[in-house]
mmCIF file of C-alpha atoms and ligand atoms in Angstrom:
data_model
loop_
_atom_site.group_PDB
_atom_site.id
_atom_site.type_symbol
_atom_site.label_atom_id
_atom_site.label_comp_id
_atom_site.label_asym_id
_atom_site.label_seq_id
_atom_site.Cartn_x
_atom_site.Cartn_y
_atom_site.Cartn_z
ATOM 1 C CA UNK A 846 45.937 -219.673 -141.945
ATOM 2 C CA UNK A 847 45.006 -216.853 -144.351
ATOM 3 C CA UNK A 848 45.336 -216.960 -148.301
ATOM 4 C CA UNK A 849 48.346 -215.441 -149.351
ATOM 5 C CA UNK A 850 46.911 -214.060 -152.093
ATOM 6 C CA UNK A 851 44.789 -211.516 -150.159
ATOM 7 C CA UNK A 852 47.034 -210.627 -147.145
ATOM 8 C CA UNK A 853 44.696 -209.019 -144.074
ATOM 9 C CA UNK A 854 41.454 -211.081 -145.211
ATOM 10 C CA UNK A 855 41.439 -213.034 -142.369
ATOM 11 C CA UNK A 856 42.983 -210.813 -139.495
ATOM 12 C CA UNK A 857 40.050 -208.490 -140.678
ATOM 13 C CA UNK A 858 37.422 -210.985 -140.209
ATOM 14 C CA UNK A 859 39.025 -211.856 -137.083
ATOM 15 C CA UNK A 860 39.161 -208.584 -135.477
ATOM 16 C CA UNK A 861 36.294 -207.633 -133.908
ATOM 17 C CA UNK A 862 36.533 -211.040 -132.132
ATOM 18 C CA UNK A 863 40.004 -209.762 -130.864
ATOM 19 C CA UNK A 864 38.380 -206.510 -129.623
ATOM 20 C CA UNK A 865 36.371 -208.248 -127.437
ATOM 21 C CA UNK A 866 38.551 -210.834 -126.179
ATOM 22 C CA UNK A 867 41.168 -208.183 -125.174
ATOM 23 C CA UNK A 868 38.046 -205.864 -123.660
ATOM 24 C CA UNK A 869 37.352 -208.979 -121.399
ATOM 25 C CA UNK A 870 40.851 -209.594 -120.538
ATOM 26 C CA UNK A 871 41.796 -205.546 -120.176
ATOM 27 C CA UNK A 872 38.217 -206.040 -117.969
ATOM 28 C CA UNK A 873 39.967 -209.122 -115.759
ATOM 29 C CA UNK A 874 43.155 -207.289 -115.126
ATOM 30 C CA UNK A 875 41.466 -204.606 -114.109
ATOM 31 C CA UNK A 876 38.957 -205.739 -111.520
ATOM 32 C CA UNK A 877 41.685 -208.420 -109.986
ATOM 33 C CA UNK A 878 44.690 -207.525 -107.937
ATOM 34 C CA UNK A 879 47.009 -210.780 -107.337
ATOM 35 C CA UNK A 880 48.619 -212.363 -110.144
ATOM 36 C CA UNK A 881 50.642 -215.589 -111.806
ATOM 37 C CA UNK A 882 52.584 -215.250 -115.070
ATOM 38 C CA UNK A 883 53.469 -218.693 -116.799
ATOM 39 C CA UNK A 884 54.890 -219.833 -119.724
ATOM 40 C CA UNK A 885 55.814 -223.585 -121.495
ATOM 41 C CA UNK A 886 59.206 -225.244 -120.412
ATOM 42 C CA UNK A 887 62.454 -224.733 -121.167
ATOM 43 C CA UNK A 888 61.809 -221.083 -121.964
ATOM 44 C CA UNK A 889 62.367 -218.976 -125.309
ATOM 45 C CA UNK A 890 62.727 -215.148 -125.845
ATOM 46 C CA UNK A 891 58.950 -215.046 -127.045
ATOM 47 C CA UNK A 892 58.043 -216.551 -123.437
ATOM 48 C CA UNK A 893 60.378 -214.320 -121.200
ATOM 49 C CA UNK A 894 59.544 -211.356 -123.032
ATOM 50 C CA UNK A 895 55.795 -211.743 -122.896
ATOM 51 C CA UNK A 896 56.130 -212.602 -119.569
ATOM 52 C CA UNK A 897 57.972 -209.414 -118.178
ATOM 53 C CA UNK A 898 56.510 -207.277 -120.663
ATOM 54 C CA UNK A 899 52.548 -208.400 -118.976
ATOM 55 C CA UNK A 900 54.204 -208.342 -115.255
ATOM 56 C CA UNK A 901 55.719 -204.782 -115.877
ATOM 57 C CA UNK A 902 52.873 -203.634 -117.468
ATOM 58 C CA UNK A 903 50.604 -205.016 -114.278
ATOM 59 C CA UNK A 904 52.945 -203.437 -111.596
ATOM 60 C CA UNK A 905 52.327 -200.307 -113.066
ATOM 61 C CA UNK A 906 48.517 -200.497 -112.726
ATOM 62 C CA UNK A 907 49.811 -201.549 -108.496
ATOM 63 C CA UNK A 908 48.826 -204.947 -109.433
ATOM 64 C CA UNK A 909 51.090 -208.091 -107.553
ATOM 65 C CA UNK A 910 52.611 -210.386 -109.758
ATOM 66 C CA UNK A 911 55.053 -213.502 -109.580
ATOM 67 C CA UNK A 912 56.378 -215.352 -112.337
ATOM 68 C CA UNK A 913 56.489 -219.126 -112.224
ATOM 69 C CA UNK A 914 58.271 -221.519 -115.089
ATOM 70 C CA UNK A 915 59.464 -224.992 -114.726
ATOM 71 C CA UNK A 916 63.105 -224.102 -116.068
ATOM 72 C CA UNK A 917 65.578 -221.382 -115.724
ATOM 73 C CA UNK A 918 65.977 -219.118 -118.747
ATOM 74 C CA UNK A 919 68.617 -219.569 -121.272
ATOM 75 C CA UNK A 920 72.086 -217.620 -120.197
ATOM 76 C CA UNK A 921 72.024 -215.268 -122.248
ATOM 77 C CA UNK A 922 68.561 -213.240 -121.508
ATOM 78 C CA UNK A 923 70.133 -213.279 -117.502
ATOM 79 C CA UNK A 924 71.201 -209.736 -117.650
ATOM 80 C CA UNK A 925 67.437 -208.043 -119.285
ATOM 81 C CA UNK A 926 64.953 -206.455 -116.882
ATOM 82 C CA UNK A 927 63.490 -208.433 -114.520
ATOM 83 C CA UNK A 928 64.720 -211.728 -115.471
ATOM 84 C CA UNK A 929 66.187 -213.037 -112.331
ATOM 85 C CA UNK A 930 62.778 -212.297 -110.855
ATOM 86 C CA UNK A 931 61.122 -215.440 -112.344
ATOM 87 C CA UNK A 932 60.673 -218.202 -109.793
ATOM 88 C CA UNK A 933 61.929 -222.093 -111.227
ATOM 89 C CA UNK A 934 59.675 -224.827 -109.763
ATOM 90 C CA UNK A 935 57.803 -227.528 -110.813
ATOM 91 C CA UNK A 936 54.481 -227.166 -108.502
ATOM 92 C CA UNK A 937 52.814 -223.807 -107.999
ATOM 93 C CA UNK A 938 54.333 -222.360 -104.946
ATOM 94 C CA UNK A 939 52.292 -223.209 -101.480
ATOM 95 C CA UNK A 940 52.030 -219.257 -100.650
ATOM 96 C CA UNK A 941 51.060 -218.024 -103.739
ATOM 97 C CA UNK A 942 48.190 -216.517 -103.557
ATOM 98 C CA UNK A 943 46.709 -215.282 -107.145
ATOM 99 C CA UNK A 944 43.164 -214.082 -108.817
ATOM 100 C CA UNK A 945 44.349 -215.024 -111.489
ATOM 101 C CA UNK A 946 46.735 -216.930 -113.753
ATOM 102 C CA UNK A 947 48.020 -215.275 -117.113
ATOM 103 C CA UNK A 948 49.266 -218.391 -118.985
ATOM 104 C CA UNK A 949 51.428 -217.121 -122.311
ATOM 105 C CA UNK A 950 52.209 -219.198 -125.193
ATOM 106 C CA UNK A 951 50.905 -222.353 -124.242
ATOM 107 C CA UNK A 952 48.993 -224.405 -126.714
ATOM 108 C CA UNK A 953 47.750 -226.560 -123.772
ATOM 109 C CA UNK A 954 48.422 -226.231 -119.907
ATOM 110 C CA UNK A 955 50.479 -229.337 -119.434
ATOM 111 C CA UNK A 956 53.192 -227.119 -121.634
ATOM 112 C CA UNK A 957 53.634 -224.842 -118.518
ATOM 113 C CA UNK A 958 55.856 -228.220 -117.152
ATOM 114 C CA UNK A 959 54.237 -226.908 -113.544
ATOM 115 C CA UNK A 960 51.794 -228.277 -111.497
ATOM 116 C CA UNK A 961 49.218 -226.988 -109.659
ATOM 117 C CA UNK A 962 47.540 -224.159 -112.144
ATOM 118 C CA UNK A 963 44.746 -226.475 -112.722
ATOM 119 C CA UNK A 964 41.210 -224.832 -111.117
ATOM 120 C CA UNK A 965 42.494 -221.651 -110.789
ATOM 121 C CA UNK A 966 41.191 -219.062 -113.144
ATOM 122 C CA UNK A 967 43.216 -218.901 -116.174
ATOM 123 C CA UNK A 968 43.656 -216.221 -118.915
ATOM 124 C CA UNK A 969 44.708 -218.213 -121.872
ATOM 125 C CA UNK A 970 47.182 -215.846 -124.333
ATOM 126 C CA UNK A 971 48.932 -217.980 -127.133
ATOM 127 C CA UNK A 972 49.533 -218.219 -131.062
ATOM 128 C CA UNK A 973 50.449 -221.422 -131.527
ATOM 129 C CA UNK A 974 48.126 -223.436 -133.706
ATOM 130 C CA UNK A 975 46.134 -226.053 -132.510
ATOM 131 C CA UNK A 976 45.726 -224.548 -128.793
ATOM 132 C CA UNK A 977 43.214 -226.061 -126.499
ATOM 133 C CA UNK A 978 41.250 -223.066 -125.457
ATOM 134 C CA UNK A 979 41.987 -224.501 -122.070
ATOM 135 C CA UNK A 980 41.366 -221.365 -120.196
ATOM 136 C CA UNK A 981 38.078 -219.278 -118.812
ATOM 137 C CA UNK A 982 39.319 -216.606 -120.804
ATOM 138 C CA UNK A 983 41.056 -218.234 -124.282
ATOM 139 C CA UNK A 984 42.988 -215.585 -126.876
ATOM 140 C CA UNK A 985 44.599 -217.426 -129.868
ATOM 141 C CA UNK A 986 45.646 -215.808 -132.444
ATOM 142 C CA UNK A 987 48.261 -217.679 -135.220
ATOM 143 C CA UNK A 988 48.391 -214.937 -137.241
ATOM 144 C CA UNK A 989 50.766 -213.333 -134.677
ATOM 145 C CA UNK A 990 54.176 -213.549 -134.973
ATOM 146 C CA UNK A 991 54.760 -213.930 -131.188
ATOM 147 C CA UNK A 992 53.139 -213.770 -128.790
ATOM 148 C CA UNK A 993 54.931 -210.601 -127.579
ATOM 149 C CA UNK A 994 52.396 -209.002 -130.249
ATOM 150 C CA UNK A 995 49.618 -209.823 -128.659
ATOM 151 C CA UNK A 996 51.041 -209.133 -125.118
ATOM 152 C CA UNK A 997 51.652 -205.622 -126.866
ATOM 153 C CA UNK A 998 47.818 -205.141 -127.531
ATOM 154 C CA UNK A 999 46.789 -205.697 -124.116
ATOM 155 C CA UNK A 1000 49.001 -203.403 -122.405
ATOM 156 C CA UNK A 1001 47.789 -200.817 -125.428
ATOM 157 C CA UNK A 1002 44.112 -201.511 -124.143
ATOM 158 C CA UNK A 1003 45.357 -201.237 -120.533
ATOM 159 C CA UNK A 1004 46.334 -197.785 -120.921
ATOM 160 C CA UNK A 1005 50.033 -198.466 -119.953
ATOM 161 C CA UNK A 1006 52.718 -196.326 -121.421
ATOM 162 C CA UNK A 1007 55.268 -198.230 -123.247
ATOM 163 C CA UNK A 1008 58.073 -198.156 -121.009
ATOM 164 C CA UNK A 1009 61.795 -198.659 -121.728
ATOM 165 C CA UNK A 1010 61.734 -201.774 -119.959
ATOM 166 C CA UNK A 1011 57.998 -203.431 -121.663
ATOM 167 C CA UNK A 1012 59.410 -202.316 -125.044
ATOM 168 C CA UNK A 1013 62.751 -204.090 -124.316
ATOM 169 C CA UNK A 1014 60.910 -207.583 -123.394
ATOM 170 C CA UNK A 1015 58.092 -207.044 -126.585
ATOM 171 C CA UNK A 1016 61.232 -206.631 -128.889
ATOM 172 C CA UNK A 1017 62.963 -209.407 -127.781
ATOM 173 C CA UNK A 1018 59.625 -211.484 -128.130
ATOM 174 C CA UNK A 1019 59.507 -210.778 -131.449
ATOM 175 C CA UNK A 1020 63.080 -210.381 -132.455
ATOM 176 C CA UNK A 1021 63.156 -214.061 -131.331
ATOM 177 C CA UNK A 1022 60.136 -216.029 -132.285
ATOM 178 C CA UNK A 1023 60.497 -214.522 -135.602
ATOM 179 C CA UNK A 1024 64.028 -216.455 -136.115
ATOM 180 C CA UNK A 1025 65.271 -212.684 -136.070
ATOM 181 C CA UNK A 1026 62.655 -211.541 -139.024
ATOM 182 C CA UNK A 1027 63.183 -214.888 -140.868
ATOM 183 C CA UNK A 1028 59.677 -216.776 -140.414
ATOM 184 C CA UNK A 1029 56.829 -216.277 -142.476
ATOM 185 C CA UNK A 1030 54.181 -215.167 -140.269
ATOM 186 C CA UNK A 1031 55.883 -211.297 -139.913
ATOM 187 C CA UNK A 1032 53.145 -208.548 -141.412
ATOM 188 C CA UNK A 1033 53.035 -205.012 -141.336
ATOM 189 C CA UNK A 1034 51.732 -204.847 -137.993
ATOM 190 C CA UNK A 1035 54.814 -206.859 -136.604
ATOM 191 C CA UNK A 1036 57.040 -203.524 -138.175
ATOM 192 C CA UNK A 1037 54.665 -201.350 -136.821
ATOM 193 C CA UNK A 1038 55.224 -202.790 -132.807
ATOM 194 C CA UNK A 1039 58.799 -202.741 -133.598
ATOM 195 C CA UNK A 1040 59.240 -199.008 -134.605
ATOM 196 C CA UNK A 1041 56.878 -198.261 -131.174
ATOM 197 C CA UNK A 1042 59.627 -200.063 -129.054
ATOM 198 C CA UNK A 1043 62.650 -198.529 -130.839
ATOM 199 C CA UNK A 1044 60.679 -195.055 -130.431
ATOM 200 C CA UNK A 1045 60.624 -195.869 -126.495
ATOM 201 C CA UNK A 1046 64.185 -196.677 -126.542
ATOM 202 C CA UNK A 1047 64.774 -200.185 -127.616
ATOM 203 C CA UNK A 1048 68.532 -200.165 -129.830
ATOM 204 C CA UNK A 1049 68.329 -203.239 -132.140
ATOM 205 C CA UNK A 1050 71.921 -203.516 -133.022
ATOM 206 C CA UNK A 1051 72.888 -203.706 -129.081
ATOM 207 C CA UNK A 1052 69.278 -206.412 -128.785
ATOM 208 C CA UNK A 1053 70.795 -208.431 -131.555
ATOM 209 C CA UNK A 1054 74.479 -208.597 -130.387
ATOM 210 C CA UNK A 1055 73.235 -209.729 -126.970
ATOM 211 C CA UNK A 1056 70.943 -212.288 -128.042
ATOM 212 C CA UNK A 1057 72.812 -214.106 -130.719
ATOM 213 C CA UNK A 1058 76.768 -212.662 -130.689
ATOM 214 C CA UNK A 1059 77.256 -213.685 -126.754
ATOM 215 C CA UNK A 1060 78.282 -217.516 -127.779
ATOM 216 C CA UNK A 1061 80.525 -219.261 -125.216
ATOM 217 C CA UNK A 1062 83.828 -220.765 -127.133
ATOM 218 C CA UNK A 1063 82.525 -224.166 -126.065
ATOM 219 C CA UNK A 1064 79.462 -223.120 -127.897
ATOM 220 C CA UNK A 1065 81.125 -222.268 -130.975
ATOM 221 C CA UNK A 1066 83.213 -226.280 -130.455
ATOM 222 C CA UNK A 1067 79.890 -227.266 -130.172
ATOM 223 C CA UNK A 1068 78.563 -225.941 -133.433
ATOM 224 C CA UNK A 1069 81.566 -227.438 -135.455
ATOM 225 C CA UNK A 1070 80.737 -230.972 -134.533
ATOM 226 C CA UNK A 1071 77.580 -230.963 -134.864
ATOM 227 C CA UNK A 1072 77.597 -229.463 -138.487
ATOM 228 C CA UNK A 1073 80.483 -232.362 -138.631
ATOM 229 C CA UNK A 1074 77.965 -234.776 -138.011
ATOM 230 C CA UNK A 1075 75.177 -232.914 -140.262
ATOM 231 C CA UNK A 1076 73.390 -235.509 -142.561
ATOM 232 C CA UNK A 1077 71.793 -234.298 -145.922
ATOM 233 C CA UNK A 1078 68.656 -236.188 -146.685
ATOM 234 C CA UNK A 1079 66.130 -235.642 -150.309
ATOM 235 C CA UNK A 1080 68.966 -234.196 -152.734
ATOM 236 C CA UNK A 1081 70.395 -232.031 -149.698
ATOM 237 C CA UNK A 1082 66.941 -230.110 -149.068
ATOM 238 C CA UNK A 1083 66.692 -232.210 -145.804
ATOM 239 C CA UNK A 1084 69.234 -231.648 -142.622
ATOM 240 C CA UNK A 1085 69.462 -233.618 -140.057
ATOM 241 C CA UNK A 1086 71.142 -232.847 -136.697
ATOM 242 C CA UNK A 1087 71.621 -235.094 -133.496
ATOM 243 C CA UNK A 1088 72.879 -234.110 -130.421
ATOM 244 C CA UNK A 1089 73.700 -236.005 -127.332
ATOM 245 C CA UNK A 1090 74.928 -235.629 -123.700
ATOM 246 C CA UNK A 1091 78.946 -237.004 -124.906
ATOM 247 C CA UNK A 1092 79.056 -234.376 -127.633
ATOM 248 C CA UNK A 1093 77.680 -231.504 -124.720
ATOM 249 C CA UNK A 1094 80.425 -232.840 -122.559
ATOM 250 C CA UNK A 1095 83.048 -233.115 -124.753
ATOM 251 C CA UNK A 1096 82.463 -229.356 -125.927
ATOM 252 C CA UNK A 1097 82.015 -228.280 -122.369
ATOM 253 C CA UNK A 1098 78.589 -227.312 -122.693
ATOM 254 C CA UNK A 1099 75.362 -227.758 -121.667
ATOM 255 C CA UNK A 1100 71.199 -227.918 -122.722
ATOM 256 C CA UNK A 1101 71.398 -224.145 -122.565
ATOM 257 C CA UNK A 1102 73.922 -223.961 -125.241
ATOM 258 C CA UNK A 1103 71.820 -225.735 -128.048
ATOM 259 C CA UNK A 1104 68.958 -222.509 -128.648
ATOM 260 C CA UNK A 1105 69.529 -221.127 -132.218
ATOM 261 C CA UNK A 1106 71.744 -224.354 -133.569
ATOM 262 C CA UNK A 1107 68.646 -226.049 -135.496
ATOM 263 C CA UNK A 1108 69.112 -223.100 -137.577
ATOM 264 C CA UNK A 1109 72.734 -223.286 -139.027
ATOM 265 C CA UNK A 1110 71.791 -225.909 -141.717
ATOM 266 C CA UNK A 1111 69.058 -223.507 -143.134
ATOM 267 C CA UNK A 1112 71.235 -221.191 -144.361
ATOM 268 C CA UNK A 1113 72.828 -222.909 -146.701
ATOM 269 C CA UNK A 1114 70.565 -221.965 -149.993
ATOM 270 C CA UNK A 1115 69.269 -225.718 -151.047
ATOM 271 C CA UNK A 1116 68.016 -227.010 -147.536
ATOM 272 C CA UNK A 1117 64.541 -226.451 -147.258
ATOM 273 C CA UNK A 1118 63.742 -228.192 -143.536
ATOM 274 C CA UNK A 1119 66.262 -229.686 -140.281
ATOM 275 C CA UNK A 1120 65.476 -231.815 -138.072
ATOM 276 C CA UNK A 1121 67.273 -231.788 -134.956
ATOM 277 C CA UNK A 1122 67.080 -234.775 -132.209
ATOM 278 C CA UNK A 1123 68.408 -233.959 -128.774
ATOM 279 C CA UNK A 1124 68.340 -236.636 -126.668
ATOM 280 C CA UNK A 1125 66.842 -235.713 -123.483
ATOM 281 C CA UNK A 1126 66.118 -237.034 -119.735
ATOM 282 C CA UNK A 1127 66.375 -240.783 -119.566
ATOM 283 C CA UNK A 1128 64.918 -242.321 -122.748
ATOM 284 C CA UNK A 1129 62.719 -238.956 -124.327
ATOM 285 C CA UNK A 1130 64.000 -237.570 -127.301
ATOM 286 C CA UNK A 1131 63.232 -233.665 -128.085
ATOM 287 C CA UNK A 1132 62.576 -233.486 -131.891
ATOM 288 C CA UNK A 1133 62.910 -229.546 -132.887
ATOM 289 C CA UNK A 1134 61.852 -228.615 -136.532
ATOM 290 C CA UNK A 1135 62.687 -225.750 -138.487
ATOM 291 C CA UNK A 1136 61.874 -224.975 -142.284
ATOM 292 C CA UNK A 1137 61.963 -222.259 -144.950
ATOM 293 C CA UNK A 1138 58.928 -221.161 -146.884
ATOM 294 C CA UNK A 1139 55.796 -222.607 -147.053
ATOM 295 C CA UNK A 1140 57.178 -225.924 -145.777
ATOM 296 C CA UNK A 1141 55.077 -226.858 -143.064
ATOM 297 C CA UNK A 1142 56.736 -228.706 -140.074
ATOM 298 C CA UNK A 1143 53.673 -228.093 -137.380
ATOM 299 C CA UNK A 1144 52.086 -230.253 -139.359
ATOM 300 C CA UNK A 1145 54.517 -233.147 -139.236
ATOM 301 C CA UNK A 1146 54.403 -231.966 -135.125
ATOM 302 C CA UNK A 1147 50.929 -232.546 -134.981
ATOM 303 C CA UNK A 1148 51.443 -236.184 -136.321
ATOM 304 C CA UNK A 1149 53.329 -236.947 -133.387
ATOM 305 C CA UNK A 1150 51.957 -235.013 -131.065
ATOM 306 C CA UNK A 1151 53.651 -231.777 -130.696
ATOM 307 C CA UNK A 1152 52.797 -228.155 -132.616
ATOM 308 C CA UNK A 1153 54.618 -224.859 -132.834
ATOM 309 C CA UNK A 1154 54.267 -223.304 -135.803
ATOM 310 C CA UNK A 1155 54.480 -223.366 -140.270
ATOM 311 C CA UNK A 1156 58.516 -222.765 -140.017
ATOM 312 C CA UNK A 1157 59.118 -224.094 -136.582
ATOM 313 C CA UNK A 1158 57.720 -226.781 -134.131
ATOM 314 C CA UNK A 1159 58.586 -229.640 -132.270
ATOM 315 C CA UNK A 1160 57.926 -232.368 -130.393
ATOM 316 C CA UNK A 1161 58.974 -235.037 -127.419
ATOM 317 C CA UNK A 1162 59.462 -238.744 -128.333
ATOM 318 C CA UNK A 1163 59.318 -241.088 -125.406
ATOM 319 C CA UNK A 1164 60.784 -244.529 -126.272
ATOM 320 C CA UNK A 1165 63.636 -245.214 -128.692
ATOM 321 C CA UNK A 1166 64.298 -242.842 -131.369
ATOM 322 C CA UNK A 1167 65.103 -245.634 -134.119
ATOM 323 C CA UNK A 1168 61.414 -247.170 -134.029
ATOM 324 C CA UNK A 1169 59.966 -243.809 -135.296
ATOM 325 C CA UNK A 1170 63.070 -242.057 -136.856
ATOM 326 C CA UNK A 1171 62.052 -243.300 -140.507
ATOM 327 C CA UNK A 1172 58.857 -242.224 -140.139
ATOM 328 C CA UNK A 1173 59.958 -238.993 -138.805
ATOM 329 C CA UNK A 1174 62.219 -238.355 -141.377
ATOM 330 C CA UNK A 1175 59.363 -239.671 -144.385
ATOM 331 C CA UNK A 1176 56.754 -237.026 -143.475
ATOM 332 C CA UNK A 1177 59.627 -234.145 -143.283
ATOM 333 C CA UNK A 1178 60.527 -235.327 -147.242
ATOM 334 C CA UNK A 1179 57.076 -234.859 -148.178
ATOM 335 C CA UNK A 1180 56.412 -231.590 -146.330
ATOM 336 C CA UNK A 1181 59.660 -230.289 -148.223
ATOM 337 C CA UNK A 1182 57.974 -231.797 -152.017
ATOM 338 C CA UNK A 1183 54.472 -229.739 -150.827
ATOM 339 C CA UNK A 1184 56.075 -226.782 -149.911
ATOM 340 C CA UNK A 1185 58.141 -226.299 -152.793
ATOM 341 C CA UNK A 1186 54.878 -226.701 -154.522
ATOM 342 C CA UNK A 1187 54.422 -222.842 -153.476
ATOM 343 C CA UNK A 1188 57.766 -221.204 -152.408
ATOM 344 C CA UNK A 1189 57.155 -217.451 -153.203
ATOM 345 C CA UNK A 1190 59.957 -215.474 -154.804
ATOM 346 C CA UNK A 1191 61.267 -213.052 -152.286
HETATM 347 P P1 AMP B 394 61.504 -225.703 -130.241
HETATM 348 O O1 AMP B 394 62.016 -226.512 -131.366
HETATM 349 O O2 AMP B 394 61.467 -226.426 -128.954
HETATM 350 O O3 AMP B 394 62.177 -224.361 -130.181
HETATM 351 O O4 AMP B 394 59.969 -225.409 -130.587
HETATM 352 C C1 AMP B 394 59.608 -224.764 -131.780
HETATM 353 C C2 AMP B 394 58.163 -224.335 -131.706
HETATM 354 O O5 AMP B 394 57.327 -225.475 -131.573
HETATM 355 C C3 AMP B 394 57.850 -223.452 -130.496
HETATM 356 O O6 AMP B 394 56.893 -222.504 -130.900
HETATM 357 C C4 AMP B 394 57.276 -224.414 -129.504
HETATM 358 O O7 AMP B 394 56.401 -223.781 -128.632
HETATM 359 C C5 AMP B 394 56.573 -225.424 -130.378
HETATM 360 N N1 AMP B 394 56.600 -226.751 -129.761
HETATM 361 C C6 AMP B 394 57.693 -227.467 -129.462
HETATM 362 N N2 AMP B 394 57.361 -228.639 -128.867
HETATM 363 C C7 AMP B 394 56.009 -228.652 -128.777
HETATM 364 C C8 AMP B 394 55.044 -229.581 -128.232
HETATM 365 N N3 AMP B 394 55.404 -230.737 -127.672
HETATM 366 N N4 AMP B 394 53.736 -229.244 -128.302
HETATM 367 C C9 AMP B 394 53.360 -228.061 -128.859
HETATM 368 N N5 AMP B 394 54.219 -227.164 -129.385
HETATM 369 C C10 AMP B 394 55.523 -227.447 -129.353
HETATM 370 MN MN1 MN B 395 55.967 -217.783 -129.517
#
């Protein structure tokens, strides 16, 4: 993480270490013809967009790519470029054939939720902290905002114009993983990639209306219950949220309806952090965290198990949620007391 009081300090140490990890990669997509493009589970608009921004990029050096994820994309990115072309399974296709596998915002390979990438050669591209440099190529960078960003650099070193269609999927990337411009990982540089995509057509009003105005009514039911249910925790600085498969039903809805709730409690001005349990597949419970500032939830991730990143990570707990709930909820109380230690004034 770099000291906030000397912004750029540690991207400029890190650079010339980028250089050449992008020169090897640039070198790799280059010299091979046949790609994959993967991404975790139970995709966001940071893995769709880096996804079809690198395959667009590709085709237009002739390259062949195919796009594998375990789960279909949320309903609302259905209509952007390219979308429908990604390929839901949960082993690597028997026919296809690859030189390589471009794995995007993965902090390990298991994230990908597909079998069957395992011993091919892998081009590791991710910013989420704590990534396992799993790869025979391995790019992390946590100072990006998303890993669109970095996705944008490579097709910069590849020579590829930005097209319509690349900027669309890099905007979104970013527009998205940065909790539309709310996180606290957004620098100049972030800006910067933005005005290039607007300049090659991207309209952010019409990008914003489509990715967080196009709310089913059972979506909007669906919000008023669960803010219903809303506890306050720690003097109100702590929300926590619980969803289950009655209250999807009963509002019509389903798993692709809940991207962008854990957000709701944080704008109210005195909660600091949410916590949002979904209850999942059989007996696993998908703990999402979210938090303002310099509150860190990865860290209370890492201590079960998960990542992500300073103002948003999660986690899976297998097993019954009331065993580890307190605990949960104990570490999120004290990540709220450190960060307030250092909120910055806006
Ligand atoms: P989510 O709450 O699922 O939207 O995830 C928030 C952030 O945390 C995203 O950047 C995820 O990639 C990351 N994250 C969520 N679950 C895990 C996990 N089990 N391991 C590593 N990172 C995770
Ligand atoms: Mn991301």
């Amino acid at each position: 993480m770099s000291d906030p009081a000397s912004p750029g300090a540690a991207s400029a140490v890190a650079q010339p270490a980028a250089e050449r990890l992008i020169g090897r990669i640039r070198q790799d997509l280059i010299t091979r013809q046949r790609f994959l493009l993967t991404s975790h589970a139970r995709p966001d608009g940071d893995s769709i967009g880096s996804q079809l921004a690198m395959a667009f990029a590709l085709e237009a050096l002739g390259k062949k790519v195919r796009i594998v994820n375990a789960d279909r994309p949320p309903e609302h990115y259905s209509g952007f470029p390219g979308v429908d072309r990604i390929e839901i399974a949960s082993d690597v296709p028997a026919d296809a054939e690859a030189d390589a596998v471009i794995v995007m915002e993965c902090s390990d390979l298991s994230r990908t939720g597909v079998r069957g990438f395992e011993g091919r050669y892998i081009i590791n591209i991710d910013h989420h902290g704590g990534n396992r440099m799993y790869g025979d190529v391995n790019w992390f960078d946590e100072s990006a905002a998303a890993c669109g960003e970095m996705v944008f650099d490579v097709i910069g070193a590849l020579g590829v114009p930005l097209t319509r269609e690349i900027a669309t999927h890099i905007y979104l990337a970013i527009l998205t993983d940065t909790g539309s411009f709310h996180h606290s990982n957004i620098t100049p540089r972030t800006f910067d990639i933005c005005r290039q995509t607007v300049e090659a057509g991207v309209n952010p009003a019409a990008m914003a209306r489509r990715i967080f105005d196009s709310n089913s009514f059972g979506k909007l039911k669906l919000i008023g219950s669960l803010l219903d249910s809303m506890e306050l925790l720690d003097e109100g600085r702590l929300a926590v949220l619980y969803l289950d498969d009655a209250m999807l039903e009963s509002c019509g809805c389903t798993h692709n309806d809940t991207e962008g709730l854990i957000n709701l409690p944080l704008t109210a001005r005195e909660i600091q952090a949410v916590v949002f349990f979904r209850v999942d597949a059989g007996d696993a419970v998908r703990v999402s965290l979210r938090s303002k500032y310099d509150v860190d939830v990865r860290l209370v991730a890492s201590a079960f198990g998960g990542g992500g990143h300073k103002n948003a990570a999660g986690f899976t707990v297998t097993g019954p949620l009331t065993q580890i709930r307190g605990a949960i909820l104990d570490r999120l109380v004290a990540a709220v007391a450190q960060g307030l230690q250092t909120r910055p004034t806006a």
